[in-house]
Amino acid sequence: MIVFLIGFMGSGKSFYAKGLSEYLHVPFVDLDQFIEEEQAISISEIFEKMGESAFRTIESIAIKQVYKDLVDRTTETQQKNDILGVISCGGGTPCFNGNMDWMNEHGLTVWINPAEEIIWERLIKEPKTRPLVASLTEDALKEFIHQKLLERKPYYEKAQSVINQPDVTISEFVNIIQNAKNLF
Ligand code: S3P
């Protein structure tokens, strides 16, 4: 089984993907990083040169390819029972091209859902590499997070498991995944 980590920009997907991968001794793939390596161009440049809609097409193809790479070398029994790898999605991945339904059919989706204030505090501190928010002032960013989250929640809410409390430890995260895994 593959674990898909979803959630808004700055929600901690990459942090937890890395932590889970170390704890469980399974590979993890950061989808944005995979796309950048594969296309040999940054996410910002893809947005700039090709537009968001082209990025969303590339992203939908990439998630399937990363999934296939992770499961291809394993048996059917392992695919059903074991956690084989963790994929850290982009913030918008679940919201386009039916990706959320596809992920729910192919693995365990976990929504990392910190409070808006926490997301905002993280994003204002991080380097301005995210094209959707790079040019926003701190106040505009706060409003953007609020509006985009409202828009994206219907997709995020389809996740099979949700982490609402901030700062869960990796071992708590693993417990949550193990419990959810037994249900799906
Ligand atoms: C996006 C989030 C980014 C990246 C792209 C678009 C989004 O990923 O995929 O900039 O639409 O929320 P992170 O959530 O990893 O920052």
Coordinates of N, CA and C in Angstrom, one line a residue, residues 57-167:
T57 N -1.6 19.0 -15.8 CA -1.6 17.7 -16.6 C -0.3 17.0 -16.3
I58 N 0.8 17.7 -16.2 CA 2.1 17.0 -15.9 C 2.0 16.3 -14.5
E59 N 1.4 17.0 -13.6 CA 1.2 16.5 -12.2 C 0.4 15.2 -12.1
S60 N -0.7 15.2 -12.9 CA -1.6 14.0 -12.9 C -0.9 12.8 -13.5
I61 N -0.1 13.0 -14.5 CA 0.7 11.9 -15.1 C 1.8 11.5 -14.1
A62 N 2.4 12.5 -13.5 CA 3.6 12.2 -12.6 C 3.1 11.3 -11.4
I63 N 2.0 11.6 -10.8 CA 1.5 10.8 -9.6 C 1.4 9.4 -10.0
K64 N 0.9 9.1 -11.2 CA 0.6 7.7 -11.6 C 2.0 7.0 -11.9
Q65 N 2.9 7.8 -12.4 CA 4.2 7.2 -12.7 C 5.0 6.9 -11.5
V66 N 4.9 7.8 -10.5 CA 5.6 7.6 -9.2 C 5.0 6.4 -8.5
Y67 N 3.7 6.3 -8.5 CA 3.0 5.2 -7.9 C 3.5 3.9 -8.5
K68 N 3.5 3.9 -9.9 CA 3.9 2.6 -10.6 C 5.3 2.2 -10.3
D69 N 6.2 3.2 -10.2 CA 7.6 2.9 -9.9 C 7.7 2.3 -8.6
L70 N 6.9 2.8 -7.6 CA 7.0 2.2 -6.2 C 6.4 0.8 -6.1
V71 N 5.4 0.6 -6.8 CA 4.7 -0.8 -6.6 C 5.2 -1.8 -7.6
D72 N 5.8 -1.4 -8.7 CA 6.1 -2.4 -9.7 C 7.0 -3.6 -9.2
R73 N 7.9 -3.3 -8.3 CA 8.8 -4.3 -7.9 C 8.3 -5.2 -6.8
T74 N 7.0 -5.1 -6.4 CA 6.5 -5.8 -5.3 C 5.4 -6.8 -5.7
T75 N 5.1 -7.7 -4.7 CA 4.1 -8.7 -5.0 C 2.7 -8.2 -4.7
E76 N 1.7 -8.9 -5.2 CA 0.3 -8.4 -4.9 C 0.0 -8.4 -3.4
T77 N 0.5 -9.4 -2.7 CA 0.2 -9.5 -1.3 C 0.8 -8.3 -0.5
Q78 N 2.1 -8.0 -0.9 CA 2.7 -6.8 -0.3 C 2.0 -5.5 -0.6
Q79 N 1.5 -5.5 -1.8 CA 0.8 -4.3 -2.2 C -0.5 -4.0 -1.4
K80 N -1.1 -5.1 -1.0 CA -2.3 -5.0 -0.2 C -2.0 -4.7 1.3
N81 N -1.0 -5.4 1.8 CA -0.8 -5.4 3.3 C 0.3 -4.4 3.8
D82 N 1.4 -4.3 3.0 CA 2.5 -3.5 3.6 C 2.5 -2.1 3.1
I83 N 3.1 -1.2 3.9 CA 3.3 0.2 3.4 C 4.6 0.1 2.6
L84 N 4.4 0.4 1.3 CA 5.5 0.3 0.4 C 6.3 1.6 0.1
G85 N 5.6 2.7 0.4 CA 6.3 3.9 0.1 C 5.3 5.1 0.4
V86 N 5.9 6.3 0.5 CA 5.1 7.5 0.8 C 5.3 8.5 -0.3
I87 N 4.2 9.1 -0.7 CA 4.3 10.1 -1.8 C 3.8 11.4 -1.2
S88 N 4.6 12.4 -1.2 CA 4.2 13.7 -0.7 C 3.7 14.5 -1.9
C89 N 2.4 14.8 -2.0 CA 1.8 15.5 -3.1 C 2.0 17.0 -3.1
G90 N 1.7 17.6 -4.2 CA 1.7 19.1 -4.1 C 0.3 19.5 -3.5
G91 N 0.2 20.7 -3.0 CA -1.0 21.2 -2.4 C -2.2 21.1 -3.3
G92 N -2.0 21.2 -4.6 CA -3.2 21.2 -5.5 C -3.5 19.9 -6.1
T93 N -2.6 18.9 -5.9 CA -2.7 17.6 -6.6 C -4.1 17.0 -6.4
P94 N -4.7 17.0 -5.2 CA -6.0 16.3 -5.1 C -7.2 17.0 -5.8
C95 N -6.9 18.2 -6.2 CA -8.1 19.1 -6.7 C -8.2 19.1 -8.2
F96 N -7.5 18.4 -8.9 CA -7.5 18.4 -10.4 C -7.6 17.0 -11.0
N97 N -8.3 16.9 -12.1 CA -8.2 15.7 -13.0 C -8.6 14.4 -12.3
G98 N -9.4 14.5 -11.3 CA -9.9 13.3 -10.6 C -8.8 12.6 -9.8
N99 N -7.7 13.4 -9.5 CA -6.6 12.7 -8.8 C -6.9 12.2 -7.4
M100 N -7.9 12.9 -6.7 CA -8.2 12.5 -5.3 C -8.9 11.1 -5.3
D101 N -9.8 10.9 -6.3 CA -10.5 9.6 -6.4 C -9.5 8.6 -6.7
W102 N -8.6 8.9 -7.7 CA -7.6 7.9 -8.1 C -6.7 7.5 -6.9
M103 N -6.3 8.5 -6.1 CA -5.4 8.2 -5.0 C -6.2 7.3 -3.9
N104 N -7.5 7.6 -3.7 CA -8.3 6.8 -2.8 C -8.4 5.4 -3.3
E105 N -8.4 5.2 -4.6 CA -8.6 3.9 -5.1 C -7.2 3.1 -5.1
H106 N -6.1 3.8 -5.0 CA -4.8 3.2 -5.2 C -4.0 3.1 -3.9
G107 N -4.4 3.8 -2.8 CA -3.6 3.8 -1.6 C -4.3 4.4 -0.5
L108 N -3.6 4.8 0.5 CA -4.2 5.4 1.7 C -3.9 6.9 1.7
T109 N -4.9 7.7 1.7 CA -4.7 9.2 1.6 C -4.8 9.8 3.0
V110 N -3.8 10.6 3.3 CA -3.8 11.2 4.7 C -3.7 12.7 4.5
W111 N -4.7 13.4 5.0 CA -4.7 14.9 4.9 C -4.1 15.5 6.2
I112 N -3.0 16.3 5.9 CA -2.4 17.0 7.0 C -3.0 18.4 7.1
N113 N -3.7 18.7 8.2 CA -4.6 19.8 8.2 C -4.3 20.8 9.4
P114 N -3.2 21.5 9.4 CA -2.9 22.4 10.5 C -3.8 23.6 10.3
A115 N -3.9 24.4 11.4 CA -4.7 25.7 11.4 C -4.2 26.6 10.3
E116 N -5.1 27.5 9.8 CA -4.7 28.5 8.8 C -3.5 29.3 9.2
E117 N -3.6 29.7 10.5 CA -2.6 30.6 11.1 C -1.2 30.0 11.1
I118 N -1.2 28.7 11.3 CA 0.1 27.9 11.3 C 0.7 27.9 9.9
I119 N -0.2 27.6 8.9 CA 0.2 27.6 7.5 C 0.8 28.9 7.1
W120 N 0.1 30.0 7.5 CA 0.5 31.3 7.2 C 1.9 31.7 7.8
E121 N 2.0 31.3 9.0 CA 3.3 31.6 9.7 C 4.5 30.9 9.0
R122 N 4.2 29.7 8.6 CA 5.3 28.9 7.9 C 5.6 29.5 6.5
L123 N 4.5 29.8 5.7 CA 4.7 30.3 4.4 C 5.4 31.6 4.3
I124 N 5.1 32.5 5.3 CA 5.8 33.8 5.2 C 7.3 33.7 5.6
K125 N 7.7 32.6 6.3 CA 9.1 32.4 6.6 C 9.8 31.7 5.5
E126 N 9.1 30.9 4.7 CA 9.9 30.1 3.7 C 10.3 30.9 2.5
P127 N 11.3 30.4 1.7 CA 11.7 31.1 0.5 C 10.5 31.1 -0.5
K128 N 10.5 32.2 -1.3 CA 9.4 32.4 -2.2 C 9.4 31.6 -3.5
T129 N 9.4 30.3 -3.3 CA 9.6 29.5 -4.5 C 8.2 28.9 -5.0
R130 N 7.1 29.2 -4.3 CA 5.8 28.7 -4.8 C 5.1 29.7 -5.6
P131 N 4.9 29.4 -6.9 CA 4.4 30.4 -7.9 C 3.0 31.0 -7.5
L132 N 2.2 30.2 -6.8 CA 0.8 30.7 -6.5 C 0.9 31.8 -5.4
V133 N 1.9 31.8 -4.6 CA 1.9 32.8 -3.5 C 3.1 33.7 -3.4
A134 N 4.1 33.5 -4.4 CA 5.3 34.2 -4.3 C 5.2 35.7 -4.3
S135 N 4.2 36.2 -5.0 CA 4.1 37.7 -5.1 C 3.2 38.3 -4.1
L136 N 2.6 37.6 -3.2 CA 1.6 38.1 -2.3 C 2.2 38.8 -1.0
T137 N 1.6 39.8 -0.6 CA 2.1 40.5 0.7 C 1.6 39.5 1.8
E138 N 2.0 39.8 3.0 CA 1.6 38.9 4.1 C 0.1 39.0 4.3
D139 N -0.5 40.1 4.2 CA -2.0 40.2 4.4 C -2.7 39.5 3.3
A140 N -2.2 39.7 2.1 CA -2.9 39.0 0.9 C -2.7 37.5 1.0
L141 N -1.6 37.1 1.6 CA -1.4 35.7 1.7 C -2.4 35.1 2.7
K142 N -2.6 35.8 3.8 CA -3.6 35.3 4.8 C -4.9 35.1 4.1
E143 N -5.4 36.0 3.3 CA -6.7 35.9 2.7 C -6.7 34.8 1.6
F144 N -5.5 34.7 0.9 CA -5.4 33.6 -0.1 C -5.6 32.3 0.5
I145 N -4.9 32.1 1.6 CA -4.9 30.8 2.3 C -6.4 30.4 2.7
H146 N -7.1 31.5 3.2 CA -8.4 31.3 3.7 C -9.3 30.8 2.5
Q147 N -9.2 31.6 1.4 CA -10.1 31.4 0.3 C -9.8 30.0 -0.4
K148 N -8.5 29.8 -0.6 CA -8.1 28.6 -1.4 C -8.4 27.3 -0.5
L149 N -8.3 27.4 0.8 CA -8.7 26.3 1.6 C -10.2 26.0 1.5
L150 N -11.0 27.0 1.5 CA -12.4 26.8 1.3 C -12.7 26.1 0.0
E151 N -12.0 26.5 -1.0 CA -12.2 26.0 -2.4 C -11.7 24.5 -2.4
R152 N -10.6 24.2 -1.7 CA -10.0 22.9 -1.8 C -10.5 21.9 -0.8
K153 N -11.2 22.4 0.3 CA -11.6 21.5 1.3 C -12.5 20.3 0.8
P154 N -13.4 20.5 -0.1 CA -14.2 19.4 -0.6 C -13.3 18.2 -1.1
Y155 N -12.2 18.6 -1.6 CA -11.3 17.5 -2.1 C -10.5 16.9 -1.0
Y156 N -9.9 17.8 -0.1 CA -9.1 17.3 1.0 C -9.9 16.4 1.9
E157 N -11.2 16.8 2.0 CA -12.1 16.1 3.0 C -12.4 14.6 2.5
K158 N -12.0 14.3 1.3 CA -12.2 12.9 0.8 C -11.1 12.0 1.3
A159 N -10.1 12.6 2.0 CA -9.0 11.8 2.5 C -9.5 10.7 3.5
Q160 N -8.8 9.6 3.5 CA -9.3 8.4 4.3 C -8.8 8.7 5.8
S161 N -7.9 9.5 6.0 CA -7.4 9.8 7.3 C -7.0 11.3 7.4
V162 N -7.2 11.9 8.6 CA -6.8 13.3 8.7 C -6.1 13.5 10.0
I163 N -5.0 14.4 9.9 CA -4.2 14.8 11.0 C -4.6 16.2 11.3
N164 N -5.4 16.5 12.4 CA -5.7 17.8 12.7 C -4.8 18.5 13.7
Q165 N -4.3 17.7 14.6 CA -3.5 18.3 15.7 C -2.1 18.7 15.1
P166 N -1.6 19.9 15.5 CA -0.3 20.2 15.0 C 0.8 19.4 15.8
D167 N 2.0 19.3 15.2 CA 3.1 18.7 15.8 C 3.0 17.3 16.3

